[in-house]
PDB file of C-alpha atoms in Angstrom:
ATOM      1  CA  UNK A 400      -0.006  -0.034  -0.007  1.00 46.00           C
ATOM      2  CA  UNK A 401       2.740   2.456   0.878  1.00 45.00           C
ATOM      3  CA  UNK A 402       4.508   1.812  -2.455  1.00 47.00           C
ATOM      4  CA  UNK A 403       1.259   2.494  -4.410  1.00 46.00           C
ATOM      5  CA  UNK A 404       0.820   5.794  -2.604  1.00 45.00           C
ATOM      6  CA  UNK A 405       4.386   6.809  -3.416  1.00 45.00           C
ATOM      7  CA  UNK A 406       4.119   5.901  -7.104  1.00 44.00           C
ATOM      8  CA  UNK A 407       0.637   7.313  -7.830  1.00 44.00           C
ATOM      9  CA  UNK A 408       1.685  11.041  -7.983  1.00 47.00           C
ATOM     10  CA  UNK A 409       4.245  10.172 -10.675  1.00 50.00           C
ATOM     11  CA  UNK A 410       1.859   8.514 -13.100  1.00 47.00           C
ATOM     12  CA  UNK A 411       1.637  10.130 -16.542  1.00 52.00           C
ATOM     13  CA  UNK A 412      -1.175  12.568 -17.015  1.00 53.00           C
ATOM     14  CA  UNK A 413      -2.763  14.587 -19.792  1.00 54.00           C
ATOM     15  CA  UNK A 414      -1.715  18.224 -19.583  1.00 51.00           C
ATOM     16  CA  UNK A 415      -4.269  19.360 -22.157  1.00 49.00           C
ATOM     17  CA  UNK A 416      -7.177  19.171 -19.672  1.00 49.00           C
ATOM     18  CA  UNK A 417      -9.402  18.107 -22.522  1.00 48.00           C
ATOM     19  CA  UNK A 418      -8.619  21.233 -24.539  1.00 45.00           C
ATOM     20  CA  UNK A 419      -8.826  20.340 -28.214  1.00 41.00           C
ATOM     21  CA  UNK A 420      -6.554  22.372 -30.419  1.00 42.00           C
ATOM     22  CA  UNK A 421      -3.433  21.993 -32.500  1.00 41.00           C
ATOM     23  CA  UNK A 422      -0.459  20.833 -30.528  1.00 47.00           C
ATOM     24  CA  UNK A 423       2.282  21.914 -32.856  1.00 47.00           C
ATOM     25  CA  UNK A 424       1.137  22.215 -36.348  1.00 45.00           C
ATOM     26  CA  UNK A 425       4.381  23.732 -37.583  1.00 51.00           C
ATOM     27  CA  UNK A 426       4.538  27.028 -39.323  1.00 60.00           C
ATOM     28  CA  UNK A 427       5.614  28.773 -36.137  1.00 74.00           C
ATOM     29  CA  UNK A 428       8.851  30.560 -35.693  1.00 77.00           C
ATOM     30  CA  UNK A 429      11.977  29.081 -34.099  1.00 76.00           C
ATOM     31  CA  UNK A 430      12.615  32.571 -32.733  1.00 85.00           C
ATOM     32  CA  UNK A 431       9.179  33.305 -31.254  1.00 89.00           C
ATOM     33  CA  UNK A 432       8.931  32.234 -27.561  1.00 91.00           C
ATOM     34  CA  UNK A 433       5.130  32.070 -27.972  1.00 92.00           C
ATOM     35  CA  UNK A 434       5.402  29.445 -30.664  1.00 92.00           C
ATOM     36  CA  UNK A 435       5.604  25.688 -30.182  1.00 91.00           C
ATOM     37  CA  UNK A 436       8.299  25.753 -32.810  1.00 91.00           C
ATOM     38  CA  UNK A 437      10.525  27.981 -30.731  1.00 93.00           C
ATOM     39  CA  UNK A 438      13.871  26.156 -30.569  1.00 93.00           C
ATOM     40  CA  UNK A 439      13.889  25.744 -26.770  1.00 93.00           C
ATOM     41  CA  UNK A 440      10.575  23.901 -26.885  1.00 92.00           C
ATOM     42  CA  UNK A 441      11.977  20.734 -28.535  1.00 90.00           C
ATOM     43  CA  UNK A 442      11.005  18.481 -25.610  1.00 88.00           C
ATOM     44  CA  UNK A 443       8.161  20.424 -23.959  1.00 89.00           C
ATOM     45  CA  UNK A 444       4.782  19.021 -23.039  1.00 88.00           C
ATOM     46  CA  UNK A 445       2.441  21.601 -21.699  1.00 91.00           C
ATOM     47  CA  UNK A 446       1.087  25.120 -21.964  1.00 94.00           C
ATOM     48  CA  UNK A 447       3.725  27.786 -22.763  1.00 96.00           C
ATOM     49  CA  UNK A 448       4.054  30.257 -19.900  1.00 97.00           C
ATOM     50  CA  UNK A 449       4.800  32.949 -22.516  1.00 96.00           C
ATOM     51  CA  UNK A 450       1.119  32.706 -23.454  1.00 95.00           C
ATOM     52  CA  UNK A 451      -0.026  32.626 -19.833  1.00 96.00           C
ATOM     53  CA  UNK A 452       1.410  35.843 -18.290  1.00 97.00           C
ATOM     54  CA  UNK A 453       4.946  34.584 -17.714  1.00 97.00           C
ATOM     55  CA  UNK A 454       8.094  34.571 -19.777  1.00 97.00           C
ATOM     56  CA  UNK A 455      10.270  31.838 -21.279  1.00 96.00           C
ATOM     57  CA  UNK A 456      12.132  31.618 -17.960  1.00 96.00           C
ATOM     58  CA  UNK A 457       9.699  32.891 -15.295  1.00 97.00           C
ATOM     59  CA  UNK A 458       6.316  31.675 -14.059  1.00 97.00           C
ATOM     60  CA  UNK A 459       3.232  33.897 -14.239  1.00 98.00           C
ATOM     61  CA  UNK A 460       2.300  35.823 -11.054  1.00 97.00           C
ATOM     62  CA  UNK A 461       0.592  33.606  -8.503  1.00 96.00           C
ATOM     63  CA  UNK A 462       2.422  30.490  -9.529  1.00 97.00           C
ATOM     64  CA  UNK A 463       5.787  29.000  -8.583  1.00 95.00           C
ATOM     65  CA  UNK A 464       8.243  26.803 -10.395  1.00 95.00           C
ATOM     66  CA  UNK A 465       8.201  23.091  -9.561  1.00 92.00           C
ATOM     67  CA  UNK A 466      11.139  21.864  -7.534  1.00 88.00           C
ATOM     68  CA  UNK A 467      11.688  18.932  -9.903  1.00 87.00           C
ATOM     69  CA  UNK A 468      11.874  19.035 -13.663  1.00 86.00           C
ATOM     70  CA  UNK A 469      12.593  17.144 -16.830  1.00 83.00           C
ATOM     71  CA  UNK A 470      15.243  18.061 -19.359  1.00 85.00           C
ATOM     72  CA  UNK A 471      15.771  18.011 -23.114  1.00 86.00           C
ATOM     73  CA  UNK A 472      18.569  18.820 -25.456  1.00 89.00           C
ATOM     74  CA  UNK A 473      17.640  21.432 -28.115  1.00 92.00           C
ATOM     75  CA  UNK A 474      19.670  22.812 -30.994  1.00 92.00           C
ATOM     76  CA  UNK A 475      19.675  26.601 -31.406  1.00 94.00           C
ATOM     77  CA  UNK A 476      19.438  27.244 -35.151  1.00 93.00           C
ATOM     78  CA  UNK A 477      21.242  30.586 -34.797  1.00 93.00           C
ATOM     79  CA  UNK A 478      24.497  29.213 -33.443  1.00 93.00           C
ATOM     80  CA  UNK A 479      24.128  25.510 -34.205  1.00 94.00           C
ATOM     81  CA  UNK A 480      24.939  24.546 -30.563  1.00 95.00           C
ATOM     82  CA  UNK A 481      23.043  22.022 -28.442  1.00 94.00           C
ATOM     83  CA  UNK A 482      21.668  23.328 -25.157  1.00 95.00           C
ATOM     84  CA  UNK A 483      20.441  21.432 -22.139  1.00 93.00           C
ATOM     85  CA  UNK A 484      17.000  22.860 -21.366  1.00 93.00           C
ATOM     86  CA  UNK A 485      15.162  22.349 -18.084  1.00 92.00           C
ATOM     87  CA  UNK A 486      11.347  22.367 -18.310  1.00 91.00           C
ATOM     88  CA  UNK A 487       9.844  23.591 -15.071  1.00 93.00           C
ATOM     89  CA  UNK A 488       6.157  23.322 -14.516  1.00 94.00           C
ATOM     90  CA  UNK A 489       4.616  26.401 -12.887  1.00 96.00           C
ATOM     91  CA  UNK A 490       2.257  25.380 -10.116  1.00 96.00           C
ATOM     92  CA  UNK A 491      -0.496  26.916  -8.047  1.00 96.00           C
ATOM     93  CA  UNK A 492      -3.251  27.854 -10.500  1.00 95.00           C
ATOM     94  CA  UNK A 493      -5.566  25.905 -12.780  1.00 94.00           C
ATOM     95  CA  UNK A 494      -4.275  24.965 -16.248  1.00 94.00           C
ATOM     96  CA  UNK A 495      -3.644  27.981 -18.464  1.00 95.00           C
ATOM     97  CA  UNK A 496      -5.159  26.253 -21.494  1.00 93.00           C
ATOM     98  CA  UNK A 497      -3.333  28.465 -24.026  1.00 94.00           C
ATOM     99  CA  UNK A 498      -0.505  27.485 -26.408  1.00 94.00           C
ATOM    100  CA  UNK A 499      -0.412  23.740 -25.720  1.00 93.00           C
ATOM    101  CA  UNK A 500       2.741  22.182 -27.130  1.00 92.00           C
ATOM    102  CA  UNK A 501       3.686  18.544 -27.061  1.00 85.00           C
ATOM    103  CA  UNK A 502       7.056  17.708 -28.486  1.00 77.00           C
ATOM    104  CA  UNK A 503       8.700  14.473 -27.490  1.00 70.00           C
ATOM    105  CA  UNK A 504      12.102  14.747 -29.119  1.00 64.00           C
ATOM    106  CA  UNK A 505      14.381  12.263 -27.444  1.00 63.00           C
ATOM    107  CA  UNK A 506      11.800  11.538 -24.721  1.00 58.00           C
ATOM    108  CA  UNK A 507      12.515   8.363 -22.763  1.00 57.00           C
ATOM    109  CA  UNK A 508      10.073   5.977 -21.082  1.00 56.00           C
ATOM    110  CA  UNK A 509       8.745   6.788 -17.623  1.00 56.00           C
ATOM    111  CA  UNK A 510      11.392   4.822 -15.856  1.00 57.00           C
ATOM    112  CA  UNK A 511      13.889   7.530 -16.983  1.00 58.00           C
ATOM    113  CA  UNK A 512      12.076  10.214 -15.050  1.00 58.00           C
ATOM    114  CA  UNK A 513      14.395  13.123 -15.883  1.00 58.00           C
ATOM    115  CA  UNK A 514      13.722  12.779 -19.615  1.00 58.00           C
ATOM    116  CA  UNK A 515      10.030  11.889 -19.505  1.00 61.00           C
ATOM    117  CA  UNK A 516       7.544  14.738 -19.967  1.00 63.00           C
ATOM    118  CA  UNK A 517       4.190  13.175 -19.162  1.00 66.00           C
ATOM    119  CA  UNK A 518       4.497  13.709 -15.435  1.00 71.00           C
ATOM    120  CA  UNK A 519       2.783  16.313 -13.285  1.00 78.00           C
ATOM    121  CA  UNK A 520       5.938  17.707 -11.727  1.00 80.00           C
ATOM    122  CA  UNK A 521       3.846  19.952  -9.462  1.00 90.00           C
ATOM    123  CA  UNK A 522       3.100  16.883  -7.355  1.00 83.00           C
ATOM    124  CA  UNK A 523       6.384  17.397  -5.501  1.00 81.00           C
ATOM    125  CA  UNK A 524       5.339  20.890  -4.417  1.00 83.00           C
ATOM    126  CA  UNK A 525       2.844  22.303  -1.929  1.00 88.00           C
ATOM    127  CA  UNK A 526       0.795  23.735  -4.815  1.00 88.00           C
ATOM    128  CA  UNK A 527       0.000  20.677  -6.905  1.00 90.00           C
ATOM    129  CA  UNK A 528      -2.119  22.292  -9.615  1.00 93.00           C
ATOM    130  CA  UNK A 529      -0.341  22.536 -12.988  1.00 94.00           C
ATOM    131  CA  UNK A 530      -0.565  25.879 -14.823  1.00 96.00           C
ATOM    132  CA  UNK A 531       2.107  26.131 -17.530  1.00 96.00           C
ATOM    133  CA  UNK A 532       5.761  25.321 -18.361  1.00 95.00           C
ATOM    134  CA  UNK A 533       8.935  27.435 -18.709  1.00 96.00           C
ATOM    135  CA  UNK A 534      12.105  26.473 -20.640  1.00 95.00           C
ATOM    136  CA  UNK A 535      15.358  27.405 -18.874  1.00 95.00           C
ATOM    137  CA  UNK A 536      18.763  26.825 -20.378  1.00 96.00           C
ATOM    138  CA  UNK A 537      20.972  25.069 -17.836  1.00 94.00           C
ATOM    139  CA  UNK A 538      23.951  24.059 -19.984  1.00 93.00           C
ATOM    140  CA  UNK A 539      25.550  24.124 -23.443  1.00 94.00           C
ATOM    141  CA  UNK A 540      27.417  21.409 -25.279  1.00 89.00           C
ATOM    142  CA  UNK A 541      31.002  22.096 -26.175  1.00 82.00           C
ATOM    143  CA  UNK A 542      30.989  19.392 -28.863  1.00 73.00           C
TER     144      UNK A 542
END
């Protein structure tokens, strides 16, 4: 019983909240932070905070960044370098429901938690409601 209680918050969930609209139909700009095609969004799954009152790196007012995240490696088309991007869920309000993006580039199965994006990462925080996701650069490849 204790194990089931510990695993349940980490089960995959649908971030769309039943909202039916295009996830990433292409045609967006790799330089527009409000576009699913923005280069940092290569492994994002969620609502862009840039469409929800926040920025690419900060949560909207009234929400706070999750303490745990998943990561992806995205190539910046301007400089051709690969960047390690941390995707932080912003928690504390109901789902934003704007600019839903779901890219799964290099996503790994759920047993590789750090590279799996179908988890409600707000479950590790006091405020467990998911609102939107930010994309923060945490490293760059020297290769």
